């Protein structure tokens, strides 16, 4: 992931979003994975960056994930 991309991740059963390269979370926490993804995707669209979803927080490149980028809407 590049600095500035949005990452949605889970920690202890709670879902969060953060901007890659920053330690703080973006906004509030979510009990629902789908709600966290919706907000994370919206943030990525607004910033025109990639959105990545991880099953669990861990070192970069671990966990189940998928990537989504606003440019995918054009294909």
mmCIF file as gemmi writes it, N, C-alpha and C atoms, coordinates in Angstrom:
data_model
loop_
_atom_site.group_PDB
_atom_site.id
_atom_site.type_symbol
_atom_site.label_atom_id
_atom_site.label_alt_id
_atom_site.label_comp_id
_atom_site.label_asym_id
_atom_site.label_entity_id
_atom_site.label_seq_id
_atom_site.pdbx_PDB_ins_code
_atom_site.Cartn_x
_atom_site.Cartn_y
_atom_site.Cartn_z
_atom_site.occupancy
_atom_site.B_iso_or_equiv
_atom_site.pdbx_formal_charge
_atom_site.auth_seq_id
_atom_site.auth_asym_id
_atom_site.pdbx_PDB_model_num
ATOM 1 N N . UNK Axp A 1 ? 0.835 -1.187 0 1 0 ? 1 A 1
ATOM 2 C CA . UNK Axp A 1 ? 0 0 0 1 0 ? 1 A 1
ATOM 3 C C . UNK Axp A 1 ? 0.875 1.243 0 1 0 ? 1 A 1
ATOM 4 N N . UNK Axp A 2 ? 0.393 2.252 -0.642 1 0 ? 2 A 1
ATOM 5 C CA . UNK Axp A 2 ? 1.106 3.53 -0.682 1 0 ? 2 A 1
ATOM 6 C C . UNK Axp A 2 ? 0.606 4.438 0.436 1 0 ? 2 A 1
ATOM 7 N N . UNK Axp A 3 ? 1.477 5.308 0.89 1 0 ? 3 A 1
ATOM 8 C CA . UNK Axp A 3 ? 1.078 6.279 1.906 1 0 ? 3 A 1
ATOM 9 C C . UNK Axp A 3 ? -0.107 7.069 1.377 1 0 ? 3 A 1
ATOM 10 N N . UNK Axp A 4 ? -1.113 7.231 2.204 1 0 ? 4 A 1
ATOM 11 C CA . UNK Axp A 4 ? -2.313 7.958 1.812 1 0 ? 4 A 1
ATOM 12 C C . UNK Axp A 4 ? -3.474 7.069 1.423 1 0 ? 4 A 1
ATOM 13 N N . UNK Axp A 5 ? -3.21 5.786 1.092 1 0 ? 5 A 1
ATOM 14 C CA . UNK Axp A 5 ? -4.288 4.853 0.793 1 0 ? 5 A 1
ATOM 15 C C . UNK Axp A 5 ? -5.094 4.592 2.063 1 0 ? 5 A 1
ATOM 16 N N . UNK Axp A 6 ? -6.326 4.153 1.903 1 0 ? 6 A 1
ATOM 17 C CA . UNK Axp A 6 ? -7.202 3.864 3.035 1 0 ? 6 A 1
ATOM 18 C C . UNK Axp A 6 ? -7.202 2.361 3.294 1 0 ? 6 A 1
ATOM 19 N N . UNK Axp A 7 ? -7.08 1.991 4.557 1 0 ? 7 A 1
ATOM 20 C CA . UNK Axp A 7 ? -7.095 0.587 4.964 1 0 ? 7 A 1
ATOM 21 C C . UNK Axp A 7 ? -8.218 0.37 5.971 1 0 ? 7 A 1
ATOM 22 N N . UNK Axp A 8 ? -9.038 -0.649 5.74 1 0 ? 8 A 1
ATOM 23 C CA . UNK Axp A 8 ? -10.063 -1.079 6.686 1 0 ? 8 A 1
ATOM 24 C C . UNK Axp A 8 ? -9.546 -2.358 7.332 1 0 ? 8 A 1
ATOM 25 N N . UNK Axp A 9 ? -9.572 -2.411 8.657 1 0 ? 9 A 1
ATOM 26 C CA . UNK Axp A 9 ? -9.022 -3.569 9.362 1 0 ? 9 A 1
ATOM 27 C C . UNK Axp A 9 ? -9.806 -3.837 10.637 1 0 ? 9 A 1
ATOM 28 N N . UNK Axp A 10 ? -9.599 -5.027 11.184 1 0 ? 10 A 1
ATOM 29 C CA . UNK Axp A 10 ? -10.268 -5.471 12.398 1 0 ? 10 A 1
ATOM 30 C C . UNK Axp A 10 ? -9.244 -5.627 13.52 1 0 ? 10 A 1
ATOM 31 N N . UNK Axp A 11 ? -9.631 -5.191 14.698 1 0 ? 11 A 1
ATOM 32 C CA . UNK Axp A 11 ? -8.798 -5.405 15.885 1 0 ? 11 A 1
ATOM 33 C C . UNK Axp A 11 ? -9.735 -5.803 17.018 1 0 ? 11 A 1
ATOM 34 N N . UNK Axp A 12 ? -9.543 -6.999 17.549 1 0 ? 12 A 1
ATOM 35 C CA . UNK Axp A 12 ? -10.362 -7.509 18.653 1 0 ? 12 A 1
ATOM 36 C C . UNK Axp A 12 ? -11.857 -7.453 18.344 1 0 ? 12 A 1
ATOM 37 N N . UNK Axp A 13 ? -12.216 -7.783 17.109 1 0 ? 13 A 1
ATOM 38 C CA . UNK Axp A 13 ? -13.617 -7.843 16.722 1 0 ? 13 A 1
ATOM 39 C C . UNK Axp A 13 ? -14.254 -6.513 16.368 1 0 ? 13 A 1
ATOM 40 N N . UNK Axp A 14 ? -13.513 -5.435 16.449 1 0 ? 14 A 1
ATOM 41 C CA . UNK Axp A 14 ? -14.004 -4.102 16.104 1 0 ? 14 A 1
ATOM 42 C C . UNK Axp A 14 ? -13.314 -3.655 14.819 1 0 ? 14 A 1
ATOM 43 N N . UNK Axp A 15 ? -14.055 -3.015 13.92 1 0 ? 15 A 1
ATOM 44 C CA . UNK Axp A 15 ? -13.531 -2.582 12.624 1 0 ? 15 A 1
ATOM 45 C C . UNK Axp A 15 ? -13.164 -1.11 12.642 1 0 ? 15 A 1
ATOM 46 N N . UNK Axp A 16 ? -12.076 -0.776 11.941 1 0 ? 16 A 1
ATOM 47 C CA . UNK Axp A 16 ? -11.553 0.589 11.879 1 0 ? 16 A 1
ATOM 48 C C . UNK Axp A 16 ? -11.104 0.898 10.456 1 0 ? 16 A 1
ATOM 49 N N . UNK Axp A 17 ? -10.935 2.189 10.186 1 0 ? 17 A 1
ATOM 50 C CA . UNK Axp A 17 ? -10.304 2.672 8.958 1 0 ? 17 A 1
ATOM 51 C C . UNK Axp A 17 ? -9.128 3.536 9.366 1 0 ? 17 A 1
ATOM 52 N N . UNK Axp A 18 ? -8.102 3.546 8.537 1 0 ? 18 A 1
ATOM 53 C CA . UNK Axp A 18 ? -6.974 4.444 8.769 1 0 ? 18 A 1
ATOM 54 C C . UNK Axp A 18 ? -6.335 4.795 7.436 1 0 ? 18 A 1
ATOM 55 N N . UNK Axp A 19 ? -5.597 5.889 7.467 1 0 ? 19 A 1
ATOM 56 C CA . UNK Axp A 19 ? -4.829 6.304 6.307 1 0 ? 19 A 1
ATOM 57 C C . UNK Axp A 19 ? -3.468 5.639 6.419 1 0 ? 19 A 1
ATOM 58 N N . UNK Axp A 20 ? -3.064 4.939 5.364 1 0 ? 20 A 1
ATOM 59 C CA . UNK Axp A 20 ? -1.769 4.256 5.368 1 0 ? 20 A 1
ATOM 60 C C . UNK Axp A 20 ? -0.662 5.249 5.686 1 0 ? 20 A 1
ATOM 61 N N . UNK Axp A 21 ? 0.218 4.861 6.578 1 0 ? 21 A 1
ATOM 62 C CA . UNK Axp A 21 ? 1.33 5.712 6.987 1 0 ? 21 A 1
ATOM 63 C C . UNK Axp A 21 ? 1.041 6.486 8.259 1 0 ? 21 A 1
ATOM 64 N N . UNK Axp A 22 ? -0.206 6.418 8.749 1 0 ? 22 A 1
ATOM 65 C CA . UNK Axp A 22 ? -0.572 7.086 9.994 1 0 ? 22 A 1
ATOM 66 C C . UNK Axp A 22 ? -0.978 6.036 11.02 1 0 ? 22 A 1
ATOM 67 N N . UNK Axp A 23 ? -0.679 6.282 12.281 1 0 ? 23 A 1
ATOM 68 C CA . UNK Axp A 23 ? -1.005 5.311 13.32 1 0 ? 23 A 1
ATOM 69 C C . UNK Axp A 23 ? -2.435 5.478 13.84 1 0 ? 23 A 1
ATOM 70 N N . UNK Axp A 24 ? -2.976 6.679 13.729 1 0 ? 24 A 1
ATOM 71 C CA . UNK Axp A 24 ? -4.328 6.924 14.236 1 0 ? 24 A 1
ATOM 72 C C . UNK Axp A 24 ? -5.37 6.363 13.276 1 0 ? 24 A 1
ATOM 73 N N . UNK Axp A 25 ? -6.512 6.008 13.85 1 0 ? 25 A 1
ATOM 74 C CA . UNK Axp A 25 ? -7.607 5.553 13.002 1 0 ? 25 A 1
ATOM 75 C C . UNK Axp A 25 ? -8.347 6.756 12.436 1 0 ? 25 A 1
ATOM 76 N N . UNK Axp A 26 ? -9.051 6.516 11.364 1 0 ? 26 A 1
ATOM 77 C CA . UNK Axp A 26 ? -9.798 7.549 10.658 1 0 ? 26 A 1
ATOM 78 C C . UNK Axp A 26 ? -11.249 7.491 11.128 1 0 ? 26 A 1
ATOM 79 N N . UNK Axp A 27 ? -11.7 8.504 11.829 1 0 ? 27 A 1
ATOM 80 C CA . UNK Axp A 27 ? -13.087 8.527 12.295 1 0 ? 27 A 1
ATOM 81 C C . UNK Axp A 27 ? -13.322 7.597 13.467 1 0 ? 27 A 1
ATOM 82 N N . UNK Axp A 28 ? -14.471 6.97 13.465 1 0 ? 28 A 1
ATOM 83 C CA . UNK Axp A 28 ? -14.924 6.156 14.582 1 0 ? 28 A 1
ATOM 84 C C . UNK Axp A 28 ? -14.67 4.667 14.326 1 0 ? 28 A 1
ATOM 85 N N . UNK Axp A 29 ? -15.009 3.834 15.293 1 0 ? 29 A 1
ATOM 86 C CA . UNK Axp A 29 ? -14.926 2.381 15.127 1 0 ? 29 A 1
ATOM 87 C C . UNK Axp A 29 ? -16.294 1.86 14.684 1 0 ? 29 A 1
ATOM 88 N N . UNK Axp A 30 ? -16.308 0.62 14.181 1 0 ? 30 A 1
ATOM 89 C CA . UNK Axp A 30 ? -17.534 0.022 13.664 1 0 ? 30 A 1
ATOM 90 C C . UNK Axp A 30 ? -17.661 -1.404 14.183 1 0 ? 30 A 1
ATOM 91 N N . UNK Axp A 31 ? -18.865 -1.783 14.572 1 0 ? 31 A 1
ATOM 92 C CA . UNK Axp A 31 ? -19.113 -3.172 14.95 1 0 ? 31 A 1
ATOM 93 C C . UNK Axp A 31 ? -19.316 -4.03 13.712 1 0 ? 31 A 1
ATOM 94 N N . UNK Axp A 32 ? -19.734 -3.402 12.627 1 0 ? 32 A 1
ATOM 95 C CA . UNK Axp A 32 ? -20.04 -4.101 11.386 1 0 ? 32 A 1
ATOM 96 C C . UNK Axp A 32 ? -18.918 -3.925 10.362 1 0 ? 32 A 1
ATOM 97 N N . UNK Axp A 33 ? -18.479 -5.032 9.792 1 0 ? 33 A 1
ATOM 98 C CA . UNK Axp A 33 ? -17.473 -4.997 8.725 1 0 ? 33 A 1
ATOM 99 C C . UNK Axp A 33 ? -17.996 -4.209 7.532 1 0 ? 33 A 1
ATOM 100 N N . UNK Axp A 34 ? -19.248 -4.459 7.169 1 0 ? 34 A 1
ATOM 101 C CA . UNK Axp A 34 ? -19.808 -3.803 5.988 1 0 ? 34 A 1
ATOM 102 C C . UNK Axp A 34 ? -19.893 -2.289 6.155 1 0 ? 34 A 1
ATOM 103 N N . UNK Axp A 35 ? -20.227 -1.811 7.337 1 0 ? 35 A 1
ATOM 104 C CA . UNK Axp A 35 ? -20.29 -0.365 7.565 1 0 ? 35 A 1
ATOM 105 C C . UNK Axp A 35 ? -18.893 0.253 7.503 1 0 ? 35 A 1
ATOM 106 N N . UNK Axp A 36 ? -17.902 -0.426 8.068 1 0 ? 36 A 1
ATOM 107 C CA . UNK Axp A 36 ? -16.522 0.078 8.009 1 0 ? 36 A 1
ATOM 108 C C . UNK Axp A 36 ? -16.037 0.138 6.562 1 0 ? 36 A 1
ATOM 109 N N . UNK Axp A 37 ? -16.371 -0.878 5.772 1 0 ? 37 A 1
ATOM 110 C CA . UNK Axp A 37 ? -15.973 -0.896 4.361 1 0 ? 37 A 1
ATOM 111 C C . UNK Axp A 37 ? -16.649 0.241 3.609 1 0 ? 37 A 1
ATOM 112 N N . UNK Axp A 38 ? -17.929 0.455 3.866 1 0 ? 38 A 1
ATOM 113 C CA . UNK Axp A 38 ? -18.66 1.533 3.192 1 0 ? 38 A 1
ATOM 114 C C . UNK Axp A 38 ? -18.008 2.89 3.461 1 0 ? 38 A 1
ATOM 115 N N . UNK Axp A 39 ? -17.675 3.152 4.711 1 0 ? 39 A 1
ATOM 116 C CA . UNK Axp A 39 ? -17.048 4.426 5.075 1 0 ? 39 A 1
ATOM 117 C C . UNK Axp A 39 ? -15.628 4.507 4.511 1 0 ? 39 A 1
ATOM 118 N N . UNK Axp A 40 ? -14.87 3.413 4.599 1 0 ? 40 A 1
ATOM 119 C CA . UNK Axp A 40 ? -13.513 3.397 4.054 1 0 ? 40 A 1
ATOM 120 C C . UNK Axp A 40 ? -13.494 3.607 2.553 1 0 ? 40 A 1
ATOM 121 N N . UNK Axp A 41 ? -14.411 2.976 1.857 1 0 ? 41 A 1
ATOM 122 C CA . UNK Axp A 41 ? -14.499 3.137 0.402 1 0 ? 41 A 1
ATOM 123 C C . UNK Axp A 41 ? -14.863 4.579 0.041 1 0 ? 41 A 1
ATOM 124 N N . UNK Axp A 42 ? -15.763 5.179 0.818 1 0 ? 42 A 1
ATOM 125 C CA . UNK Axp A 42 ? -16.124 6.577 0.582 1 0 ? 42 A 1
ATOM 126 C C . UNK Axp A 42 ? -14.94 7.508 0.783 1 0 ? 42 A 1
ATOM 127 N N . UNK Axp A 43 ? -14.153 7.242 1.823 1 0 ? 43 A 1
ATOM 128 C CA . UNK Axp A 43 ? -12.96 8.056 2.079 1 0 ? 43 A 1
ATOM 129 C C . UNK Axp A 43 ? -11.948 7.891 0.949 1 0 ? 43 A 1
ATOM 130 N N . UNK Axp A 44 ? -11.787 6.666 0.464 1 0 ? 44 A 1
ATOM 131 C CA . UNK Axp A 44 ? -10.849 6.418 -0.638 1 0 ? 44 A 1
ATOM 132 C C . UNK Axp A 44 ? -11.309 7.116 -1.912 1 0 ? 44 A 1
ATOM 133 N N . UNK Axp A 45 ? -12.593 7.078 -2.175 1 0 ? 45 A 1
ATOM 134 C CA . UNK Axp A 45 ? -13.134 7.747 -3.358 1 0 ? 45 A 1
ATOM 135 C C . UNK Axp A 45 ? -12.906 9.249 -3.271 1 0 ? 45 A 1
ATOM 136 N N . UNK Axp A 46 ? -13.175 9.822 -2.11 1 0 ? 46 A 1
ATOM 137 C CA . UNK Axp A 46 ? -12.991 11.265 -1.925 1 0 ? 46 A 1
ATOM 138 C C . UNK Axp A 46 ? -11.54 11.678 -2.129 1 0 ? 46 A 1
ATOM 139 N N . UNK Axp A 47 ? -10.609 10.81 -1.723 1 0 ? 47 A 1
ATOM 140 C CA . UNK Axp A 47 ? -9.178 11.117 -1.837 1 0 ? 47 A 1
ATOM 141 C C . UNK Axp A 47 ? -8.562 10.595 -3.137 1 0 ? 47 A 1
ATOM 142 N N . UNK Axp A 48 ? -9.347 9.828 -3.907 1 0 ? 48 A 1
ATOM 143 C CA . UNK Axp A 48 ? -8.866 9.214 -5.148 1 0 ? 48 A 1
ATOM 144 C C . UNK Axp A 48 ? -7.65 8.323 -4.895 1 0 ? 48 A 1
ATOM 145 N N . UNK Axp A 49 ? -7.77 7.469 -3.863 1 0 ? 49 A 1
ATOM 146 C CA . UNK Axp A 49 ? -6.705 6.534 -3.502 1 0 ? 49 A 1
ATOM 147 C C . UNK Axp A 49 ? -7.283 5.126 -3.428 1 0 ? 49 A 1
ATOM 148 N N . UNK Axp A 50 ? -6.42 4.148 -3.244 1 0 ? 50 A 1
ATOM 149 C CA . UNK Axp A 50 ? -6.823 2.75 -3.147 1 0 ? 50 A 1
ATOM 150 C C . UNK Axp A 50 ? -7.398 2.462 -1.76 1 0 ? 50 A 1
ATOM 151 N N . UNK Axp A 51 ? -8.356 1.538 -1.717 1 0 ? 51 A 1
ATOM 152 C CA . UNK Axp A 51 ? -8.953 1.072 -0.463 1 0 ? 51 A 1
ATOM 153 C C . UNK Axp A 51 ? -8.647 -0.411 -0.316 1 0 ? 51 A 1
ATOM 154 N N . UNK Axp A 52 ? -8.068 -0.784 0.81 1 0 ? 52 A 1
ATOM 155 C CA . UNK Axp A 52 ? -7.728 -2.174 1.09 1 0 ? 52 A 1
ATOM 156 C C . UNK Axp A 52 ? -8.466 -2.623 2.341 1 0 ? 52 A 1
ATOM 157 N N . UNK Axp A 53 ? -9.009 -3.839 2.313 1 0 ? 53 A 1
ATOM 158 C CA . UNK Axp A 53 ? -9.7 -4.414 3.465 1 0 ? 53 A 1
ATOM 159 C C . UNK Axp A 53 ? -8.91 -5.621 3.935 1 0 ? 53 A 1
ATOM 160 N N . UNK Axp A 54 ? -8.597 -5.65 5.217 1 0 ? 54 A 1
ATOM 161 C CA . UNK Axp A 54 ? -7.868 -6.771 5.824 1 0 ? 54 A 1
ATOM 162 C C . UNK Axp A 54 ? -8.784 -7.48 6.813 1 0 ? 54 A 1
ATOM 163 N N . UNK Axp A 55 ? -8.649 -8.794 6.897 1 0 ? 55 A 1
ATOM 164 C CA . UNK Axp A 55 ? -9.451 -9.562 7.841 1 0 ? 55 A 1
ATOM 165 C C . UNK Axp A 55 ? -9.056 -9.235 9.276 1 0 ? 55 A 1
ATOM 166 N N . UNK Axp A 56 ? -7.771 -9.044 9.517 1 0 ? 56 A 1
ATOM 167 C CA . UNK Axp A 56 ? -7.266 -8.721 10.848 1 0 ? 56 A 1
ATOM 168 C C . UNK Axp A 56 ? -6.104 -7.768 10.711 1 0 ? 56 A 1
ATOM 169 N N . UNK Axp A 57 ? -5.877 -6.991 11.773 1 0 ? 57 A 1
ATOM 170 C CA . UNK Axp A 57 ? -4.711 -6.119 11.768 1 0 ? 57 A 1
ATOM 171 C C . UNK Axp A 57 ? -3.473 -6.993 11.853 1 0 ? 57 A 1
ATOM 172 N N . UNK Axp A 58 ? -2.475 -6.661 11.098 1 0 ? 58 A 1
ATOM 173 C CA . UNK Axp A 58 ? -1.231 -7.4 11.122 1 0 ? 58 A 1
ATOM 174 C C . UNK Axp A 58 ? -0.211 -6.689 10.276 1 0 ? 58 A 1
ATOM 175 N N . UNK Axp A 59 ? 0.98 -7.241 10.177 1 0 ? 59 A 1
ATOM 176 C CA . UNK Axp A 59 ? 1.993 -6.622 9.324 1 0 ? 59 A 1
ATOM 177 C C . UNK Axp A 59 ? 1.477 -6.499 7.9 1 0 ? 59 A 1
ATOM 178 N N . UNK Axp A 60 ? 1.914 -5.488 7.215 1 0 ? 60 A 1
ATOM 179 C CA . UNK Axp A 60 ? 1.48 -5.26 5.842 1 0 ? 60 A 1
ATOM 180 C C . UNK Axp A 60 ? 1.694 -6.52 5.015 1 0 ? 60 A 1
ATOM 181 N N . UNK Axp A 61 ? 0.683 -6.866 4.247 1 0 ? 61 A 1
ATOM 182 C CA . UNK Axp A 61 ? 0.789 -8.044 3.398 1 0 ? 61 A 1
ATOM 183 C C . UNK Axp A 61 ? 0.259 -9.308 4.045 1 0 ? 61 A 1
ATOM 184 N N . UNK Axp A 62 ? -0.346 -9.21 5.235 1 0 ? 62 A 1
ATOM 185 C CA . UNK Axp A 62 ? -0.878 -10.401 5.881 1 0 ? 62 A 1
ATOM 186 C C . UNK Axp A 62 ? -2.391 -10.311 5.977 1 0 ? 62 A 1
ATOM 187 N N . UNK Axp A 63 ? -3.01 -11.43 6.239 1 0 ? 63 A 1
ATOM 188 C CA . UNK Axp A 63 ? -4.457 -11.473 6.404 1 0 ? 63 A 1
ATOM 189 C C . UNK Axp A 63 ? -5.167 -11.545 5.065 1 0 ? 63 A 1
ATOM 190 N N . UNK Axp A 64 ? -6.444 -11.879 5.123 1 0 ? 64 A 1
ATOM 191 C CA . UNK Axp A 64 ? -7.255 -11.882 3.912 1 0 ? 64 A 1
ATOM 192 C C . UNK Axp A 64 ? -7.532 -10.44 3.54 1 0 ? 64 A 1
ATOM 193 N N . UNK Axp A 65 ? -7.376 -10.124 2.26 1 0 ? 65 A 1
ATOM 194 C CA . UNK Axp A 65 ? -7.607 -8.742 1.875 1 0 ? 65 A 1
ATOM 195 C C . UNK Axp A 65 ? -8.114 -8.647 0.462 1 0 ? 65 A 1
ATOM 196 N N . UNK Axp A 66 ? -8.692 -7.523 0.165 1 0 ? 66 A 1
ATOM 197 C CA . UNK Axp A 66 ? -8.977 -7.187 -1.219 1 0 ? 66 A 1
ATOM 198 C C . UNK Axp A 66 ? -8.717 -5.708 -1.398 1 0 ? 66 A 1
ATOM 199 N N . UNK Axp A 67 ? -8.384 -5.334 -2.61 1 0 ? 67 A 1
ATOM 200 C CA . UNK Axp A 67 ? -8.102 -3.943 -2.941 1 0 ? 67 A 1
ATOM 201 C C . UNK Axp A 67 ? -9.224 -3.408 -3.812 1 0 ? 67 A 1
ATOM 202 N N . UNK Axp A 68 ? -9.488 -2.134 -3.664 1 0 ? 68 A 1
ATOM 203 C CA . UNK Axp A 68 ? -10.471 -1.449 -4.48 1 0 ? 68 A 1
ATOM 204 C C . UNK Axp A 68 ? -9.946 -0.057 -4.755 1 0 ? 68 A 1
ATOM 205 N N . UNK Axp A 69 ? -10.04 0.386 -5.979 1 0 ? 69 A 1
ATOM 206 C CA . UNK Axp A 69 ? -9.557 1.718 -6.339 1 0 ? 69 A 1
ATOM 207 C C . UNK Axp A 69 ? -10.65 2.411 -7.146 1 0 ? 69 A 1
ATOM 208 N N . UNK Axp A 70 ? -10.848 3.717 -6.941 1 0 ? 70 A 1
ATOM 209 C CA . UNK Axp A 70 ? -11.891 4.428 -7.686 1 0 ? 70 A 1
ATOM 210 C C . UNK Axp A 70 ? -11.792 4.246 -9.198 1 0 ? 70 A 1
ATOM 211 N N . UNK Axp A 71 ? -10.603 4.072 -9.73 1 0 ? 71 A 1
ATOM 212 C CA . UNK Axp A 71 ? -10.469 3.9 -11.18 1 0 ? 71 A 1
ATOM 213 C C . UNK Axp A 71 ? -11.137 2.609 -11.656 1 0 ? 71 A 1
ATOM 214 N N . UNK Axp A 72 ? -11.358 1.64 -10.73 1 0 ? 72 A 1
ATOM 215 C CA . UNK Axp A 72 ? -12.027 0.397 -11.109 1 0 ? 72 A 1
ATOM 216 C C . UNK Axp A 72 ? -13.454 0.65 -11.596 1 0 ? 72 A 1
ATOM 217 N N . UNK Axp A 73 ? -14.051 1.746 -11.173 1 0 ? 73 A 1
ATOM 218 C CA . UNK Axp A 73 ? -15.407 2.071 -11.596 1 0 ? 73 A 1
ATOM 219 C C . UNK Axp A 73 ? -15.475 2.421 -13.073 1 0 ? 73 A 1
ATOM 220 N N . UNK Axp A 74 ? -14.349 2.782 -13.652 1 0 ? 74 A 1
ATOM 221 C CA . UNK Axp A 74 ? -14.31 3.199 -15.047 1 0 ? 74 A 1
ATOM 222 C C . UNK Axp A 74 ? -14.206 2.011 -15.997 1 0 ? 74 A 1
ATOM 223 N N . UNK Axp A 75 ? -13.886 0.825 -15.481 1 0 ? 75 A 1
ATOM 224 C CA . UNK Axp A 75 ? -13.703 -0.356 -16.333 1 0 ? 75 A 1
ATOM 225 C C . UNK Axp A 75 ? -14.983 -1.122 -16.508 1 0 ? 75 A 1
